[in-house]
Structures are given as C-alpha cells and as structure tokens.
PDB file of C-alpha atoms in Angstrom:
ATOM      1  CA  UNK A 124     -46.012 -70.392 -18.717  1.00  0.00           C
ATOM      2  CA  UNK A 125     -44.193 -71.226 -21.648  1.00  0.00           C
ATOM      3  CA  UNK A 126     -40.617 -69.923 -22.442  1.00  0.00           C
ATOM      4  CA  UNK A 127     -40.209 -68.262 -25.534  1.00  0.00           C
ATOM      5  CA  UNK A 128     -38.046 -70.023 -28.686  1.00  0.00           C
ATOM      6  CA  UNK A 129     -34.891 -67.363 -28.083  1.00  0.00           C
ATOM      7  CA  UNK A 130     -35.055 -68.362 -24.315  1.00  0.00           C
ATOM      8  CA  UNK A 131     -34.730 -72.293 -24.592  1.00  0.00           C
ATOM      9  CA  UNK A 132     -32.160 -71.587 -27.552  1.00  0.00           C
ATOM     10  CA  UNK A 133     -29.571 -69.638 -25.573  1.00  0.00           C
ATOM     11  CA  UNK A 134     -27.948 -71.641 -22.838  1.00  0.00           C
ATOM     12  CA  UNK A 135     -27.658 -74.186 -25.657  1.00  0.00           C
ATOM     13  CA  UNK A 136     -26.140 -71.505 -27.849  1.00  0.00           C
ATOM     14  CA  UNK A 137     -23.609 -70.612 -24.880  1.00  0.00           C
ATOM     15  CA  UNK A 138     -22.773 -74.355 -24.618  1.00  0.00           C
ATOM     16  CA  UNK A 139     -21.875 -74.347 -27.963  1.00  0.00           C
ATOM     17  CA  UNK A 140     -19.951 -71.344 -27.956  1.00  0.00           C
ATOM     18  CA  UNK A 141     -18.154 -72.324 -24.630  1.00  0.00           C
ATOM     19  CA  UNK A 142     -17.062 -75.725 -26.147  1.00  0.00           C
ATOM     20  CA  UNK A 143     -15.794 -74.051 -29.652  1.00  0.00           C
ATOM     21  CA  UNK A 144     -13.843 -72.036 -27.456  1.00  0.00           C
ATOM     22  CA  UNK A 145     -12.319 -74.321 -25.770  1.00  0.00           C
ATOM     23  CA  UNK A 146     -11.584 -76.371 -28.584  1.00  0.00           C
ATOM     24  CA  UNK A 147     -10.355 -74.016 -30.951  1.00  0.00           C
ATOM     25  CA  UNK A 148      -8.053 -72.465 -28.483  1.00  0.00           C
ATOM     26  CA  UNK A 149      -4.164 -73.382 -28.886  1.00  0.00           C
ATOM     27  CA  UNK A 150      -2.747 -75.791 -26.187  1.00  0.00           C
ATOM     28  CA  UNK A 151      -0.052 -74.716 -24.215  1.00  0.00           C
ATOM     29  CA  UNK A 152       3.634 -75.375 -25.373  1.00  0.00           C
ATOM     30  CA  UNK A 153       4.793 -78.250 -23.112  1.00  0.00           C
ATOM     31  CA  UNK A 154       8.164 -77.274 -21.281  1.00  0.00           C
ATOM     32  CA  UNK A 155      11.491 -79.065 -19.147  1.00  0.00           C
ATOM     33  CA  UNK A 156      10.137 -77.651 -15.524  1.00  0.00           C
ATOM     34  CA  UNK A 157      13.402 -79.562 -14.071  1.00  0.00           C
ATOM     35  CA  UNK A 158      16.578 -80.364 -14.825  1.00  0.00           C
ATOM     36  CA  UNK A 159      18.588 -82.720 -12.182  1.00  0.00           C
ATOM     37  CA  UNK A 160      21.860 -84.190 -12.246  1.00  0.00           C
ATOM     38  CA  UNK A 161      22.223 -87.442 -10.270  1.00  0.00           C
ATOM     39  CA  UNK A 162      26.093 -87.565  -8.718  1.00  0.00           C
ATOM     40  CA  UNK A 163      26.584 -91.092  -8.754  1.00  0.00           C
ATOM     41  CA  UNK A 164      29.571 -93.059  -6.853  1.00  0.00           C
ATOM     42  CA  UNK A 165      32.037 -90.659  -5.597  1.00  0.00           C
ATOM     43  CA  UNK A 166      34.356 -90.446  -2.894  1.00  0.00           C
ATOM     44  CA  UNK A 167      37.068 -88.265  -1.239  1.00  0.00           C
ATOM     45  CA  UNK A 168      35.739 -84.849  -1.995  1.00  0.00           C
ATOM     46  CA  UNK A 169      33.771 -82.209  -0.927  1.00  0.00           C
ATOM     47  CA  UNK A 170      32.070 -81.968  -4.039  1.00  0.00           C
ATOM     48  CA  UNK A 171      30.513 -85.119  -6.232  1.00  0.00           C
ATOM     49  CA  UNK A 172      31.502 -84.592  -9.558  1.00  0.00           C
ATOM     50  CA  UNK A 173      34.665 -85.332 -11.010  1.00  0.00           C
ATOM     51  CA  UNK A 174      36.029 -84.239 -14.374  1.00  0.00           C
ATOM     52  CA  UNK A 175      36.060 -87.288 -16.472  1.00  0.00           C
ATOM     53  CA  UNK A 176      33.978 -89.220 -14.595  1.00  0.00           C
ATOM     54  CA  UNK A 177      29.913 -90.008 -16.091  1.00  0.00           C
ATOM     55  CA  UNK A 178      27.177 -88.988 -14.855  1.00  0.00           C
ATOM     56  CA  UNK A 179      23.001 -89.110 -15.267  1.00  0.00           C
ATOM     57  CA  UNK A 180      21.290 -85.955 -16.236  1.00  0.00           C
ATOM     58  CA  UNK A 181      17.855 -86.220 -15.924  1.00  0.00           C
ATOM     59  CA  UNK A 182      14.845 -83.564 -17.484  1.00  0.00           C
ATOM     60  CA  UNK A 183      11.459 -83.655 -16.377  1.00  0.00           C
ATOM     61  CA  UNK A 184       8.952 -82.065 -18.646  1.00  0.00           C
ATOM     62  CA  UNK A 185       5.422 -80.817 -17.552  1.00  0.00           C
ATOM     63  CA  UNK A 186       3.653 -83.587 -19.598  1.00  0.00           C
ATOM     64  CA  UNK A 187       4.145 -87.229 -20.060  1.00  0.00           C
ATOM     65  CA  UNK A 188       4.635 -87.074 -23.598  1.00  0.00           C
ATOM     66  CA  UNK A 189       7.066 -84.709 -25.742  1.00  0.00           C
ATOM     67  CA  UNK A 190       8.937 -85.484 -28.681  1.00  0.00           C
ATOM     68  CA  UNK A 191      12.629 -84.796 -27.516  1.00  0.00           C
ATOM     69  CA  UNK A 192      14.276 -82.496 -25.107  1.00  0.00           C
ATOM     70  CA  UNK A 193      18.175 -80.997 -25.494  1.00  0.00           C
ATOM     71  CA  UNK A 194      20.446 -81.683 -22.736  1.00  0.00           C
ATOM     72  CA  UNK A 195      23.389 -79.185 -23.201  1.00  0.00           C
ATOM     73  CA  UNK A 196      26.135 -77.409 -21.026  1.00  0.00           C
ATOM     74  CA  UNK A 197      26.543 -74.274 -21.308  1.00  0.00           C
ATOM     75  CA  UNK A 198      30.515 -74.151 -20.931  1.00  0.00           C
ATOM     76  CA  UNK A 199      31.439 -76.877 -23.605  1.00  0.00           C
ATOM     77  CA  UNK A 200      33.408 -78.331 -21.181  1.00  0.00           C
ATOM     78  CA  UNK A 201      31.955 -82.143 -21.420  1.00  0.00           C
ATOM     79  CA  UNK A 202      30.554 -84.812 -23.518  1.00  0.00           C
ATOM     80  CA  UNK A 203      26.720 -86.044 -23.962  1.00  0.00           C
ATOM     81  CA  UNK A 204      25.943 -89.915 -24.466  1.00  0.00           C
ATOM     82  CA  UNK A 205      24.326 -90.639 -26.680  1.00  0.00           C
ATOM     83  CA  UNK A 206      23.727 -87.325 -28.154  1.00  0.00           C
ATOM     84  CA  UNK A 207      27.162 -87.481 -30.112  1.00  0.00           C
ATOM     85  CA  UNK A 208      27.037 -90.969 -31.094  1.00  0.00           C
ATOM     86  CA  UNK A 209      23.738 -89.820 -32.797  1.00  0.00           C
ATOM     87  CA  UNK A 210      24.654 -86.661 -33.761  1.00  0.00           C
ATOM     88  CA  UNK A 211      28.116 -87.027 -35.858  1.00  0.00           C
ATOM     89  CA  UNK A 212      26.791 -90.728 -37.244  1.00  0.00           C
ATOM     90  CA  UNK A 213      23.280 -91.240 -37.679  1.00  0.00           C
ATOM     91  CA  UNK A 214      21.055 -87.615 -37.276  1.00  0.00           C
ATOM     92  CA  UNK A 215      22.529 -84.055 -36.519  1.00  0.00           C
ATOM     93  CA  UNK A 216      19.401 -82.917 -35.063  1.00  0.00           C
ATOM     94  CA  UNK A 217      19.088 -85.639 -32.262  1.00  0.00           C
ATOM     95  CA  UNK A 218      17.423 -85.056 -29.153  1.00  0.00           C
ATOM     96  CA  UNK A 219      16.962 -87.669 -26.218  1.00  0.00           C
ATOM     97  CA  UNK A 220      13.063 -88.592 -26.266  1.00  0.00           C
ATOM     98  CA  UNK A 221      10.837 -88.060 -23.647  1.00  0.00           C
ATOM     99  CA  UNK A 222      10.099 -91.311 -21.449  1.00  0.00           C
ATOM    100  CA  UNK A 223       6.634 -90.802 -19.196  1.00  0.00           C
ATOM    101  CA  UNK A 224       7.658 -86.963 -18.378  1.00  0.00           C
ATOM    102  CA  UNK A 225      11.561 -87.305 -18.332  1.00  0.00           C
ATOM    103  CA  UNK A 226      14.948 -87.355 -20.825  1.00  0.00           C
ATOM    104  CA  UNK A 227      17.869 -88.736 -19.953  1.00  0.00           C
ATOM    105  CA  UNK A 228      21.816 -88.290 -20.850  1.00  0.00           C
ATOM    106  CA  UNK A 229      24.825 -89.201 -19.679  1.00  0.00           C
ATOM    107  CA  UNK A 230      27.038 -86.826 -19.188  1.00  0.00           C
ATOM    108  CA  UNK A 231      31.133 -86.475 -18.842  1.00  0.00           C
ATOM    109  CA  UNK A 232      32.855 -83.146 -17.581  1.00  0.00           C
ATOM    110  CA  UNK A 233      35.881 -83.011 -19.182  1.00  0.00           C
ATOM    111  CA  UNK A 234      37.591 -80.152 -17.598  1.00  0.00           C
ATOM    112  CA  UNK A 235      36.865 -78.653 -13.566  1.00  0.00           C
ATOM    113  CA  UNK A 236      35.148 -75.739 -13.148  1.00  0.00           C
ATOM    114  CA  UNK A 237      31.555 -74.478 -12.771  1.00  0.00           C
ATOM    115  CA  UNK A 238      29.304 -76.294 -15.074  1.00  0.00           C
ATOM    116  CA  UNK A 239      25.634 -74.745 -16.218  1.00  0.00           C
ATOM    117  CA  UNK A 240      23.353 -77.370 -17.480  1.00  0.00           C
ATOM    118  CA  UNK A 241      20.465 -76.554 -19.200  1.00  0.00           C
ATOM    119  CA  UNK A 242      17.500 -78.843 -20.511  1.00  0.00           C
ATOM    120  CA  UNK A 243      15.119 -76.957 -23.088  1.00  0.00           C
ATOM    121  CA  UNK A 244      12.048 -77.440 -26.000  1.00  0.00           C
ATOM    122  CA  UNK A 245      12.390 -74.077 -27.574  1.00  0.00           C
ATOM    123  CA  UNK A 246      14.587 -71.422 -28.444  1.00  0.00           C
ATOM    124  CA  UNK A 247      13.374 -69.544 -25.310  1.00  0.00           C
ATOM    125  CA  UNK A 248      15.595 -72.267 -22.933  1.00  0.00           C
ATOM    126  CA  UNK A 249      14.655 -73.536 -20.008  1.00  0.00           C
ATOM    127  CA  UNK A 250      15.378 -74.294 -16.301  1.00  0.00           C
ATOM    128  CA  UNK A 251      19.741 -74.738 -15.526  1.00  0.00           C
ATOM    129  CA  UNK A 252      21.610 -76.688 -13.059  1.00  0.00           C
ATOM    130  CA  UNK A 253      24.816 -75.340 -11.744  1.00  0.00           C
ATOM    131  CA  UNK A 254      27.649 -78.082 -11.010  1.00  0.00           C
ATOM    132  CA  UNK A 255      31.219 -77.329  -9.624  1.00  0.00           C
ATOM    133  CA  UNK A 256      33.472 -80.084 -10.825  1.00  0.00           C
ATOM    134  CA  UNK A 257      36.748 -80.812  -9.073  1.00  0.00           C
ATOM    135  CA  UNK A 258      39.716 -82.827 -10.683  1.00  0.00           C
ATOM    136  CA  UNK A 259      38.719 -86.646 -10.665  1.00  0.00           C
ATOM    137  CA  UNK A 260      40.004 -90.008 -11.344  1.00  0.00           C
ATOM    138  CA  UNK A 261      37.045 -92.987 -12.881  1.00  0.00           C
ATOM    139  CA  UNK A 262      37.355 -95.984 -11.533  1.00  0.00           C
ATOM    140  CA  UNK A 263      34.500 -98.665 -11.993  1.00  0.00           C
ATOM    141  CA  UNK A 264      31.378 -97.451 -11.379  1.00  0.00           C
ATOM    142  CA  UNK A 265      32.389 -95.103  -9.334  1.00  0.00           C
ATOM    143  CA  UNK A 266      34.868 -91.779  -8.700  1.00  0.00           C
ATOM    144  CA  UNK A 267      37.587 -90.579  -6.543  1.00  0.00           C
ATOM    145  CA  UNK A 268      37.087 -86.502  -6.726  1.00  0.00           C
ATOM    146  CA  UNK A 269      39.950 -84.206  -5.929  1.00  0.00           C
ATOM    147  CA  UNK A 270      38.958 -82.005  -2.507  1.00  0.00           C
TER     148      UNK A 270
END
C-alpha cells in the first residue's frame, strides 16, 4: 500500500508549522521574582535594622541573565550604593546589573520608620520588602539598634 503524496507531506508540514510557531512567538519578559534584604551585624534590638547603618539588598530575577534591575524604596527615606555615585556622576539612568540571576545594592536608612523596598524591570514594578527601622548607631561592621 502506498501512501499518497498529501499524506507523507503533512506531519512534515505540521513540524514545520509547530517549529515557526515556536520560534516566531515573543519570549517572555524576564522579571525580579524576589527581593531580600540581608540584616547584617546588629545588636540590642528587637528589630535588625538601624537608621544609618548599611545594609545588602539583594534581587533575584527569574533568569540568569538581565541587563539591570532598580533597587528603590518607596519612602525616600535612605541612600543606594552605588546607584548615586553612578547616577549624579557618571550615568542618570544606572541600574545595578544582573550577576547569574541576582542585583545587588547597598542600602542606608536614613530615618526610622517602615521601609517598602521594591526591586523591578518595568514600569509594571515588582515584588516589595517591608522593613521597620528603629533608631541606630554604626559602629564597624556592625550596629547597635534602638529597642
């Protein structure tokens, strides 16, 4: 029995169409799934983070590689390293690069209160950590954090 020219021409027609497809379709926008702030060296409190003391913010994206993510808080309360270094010297459209799926900041609450941090790609924002930041003294590497 022999199969007709139409019959032995469509599942290779449907591979081709399946792989155009998938091709031609537009990749998903990459995203910060998590943003984390690390509370470093602190003692004497009930919470970790002092206002004036630094800190590591840390974003983690869903891919490996991105070409920048914002790290900014919400109140205004604080200051970003290196962001404005970079920002009022060198580029005013600085973000921190993406390293194997993560960004990184350092970051210095200058006044106690709830802080919102939020890491983001786009316009549309992206995921927020919520801080409460007591009264605190630097010292070192470390903290000491009002109770």
């Amino acid at each position: 029995m022999k199969l007709s020219r139409i019959a032995r021409a469509t599942p290779l027609a449907a591979a081709v169409c399946a792989a155009v497809v998938t091709l031609s379709a537009p990749s998903a926008a990459a995203e910060v799934v998590d943003v984390t702030v690390v509370p470093g060296l602190s003692g004497g409190q009930t919470t970790p983070y002092g206002a004036g003391c630094t800190y590591l913010v840390v974003a983690r994206t869903g891919t490996l590689a991105e070409p920048g993510v914002g790290i900014v808080d919400l109140n205004r309360a604080s200051t970003f390293f290196p962001h404005e270094l970079i920002w009022d010297t060198v580029d005013p459209y600085y973000v921190p690069p993406v390293v194997l799926g993560h960004a990184f900041s350092l970051w210095t609450p200058t006044a106690p209160g709830e802080h919102a941090l939020m890491a983001y790609q786009t316009s549309a924002g992206g995921p927020i950590e919520t801080v409460t930041v007591n009264p605190g003294t630097p010292i070192g590497p470390g903290c000491i954090v009002a109770p």
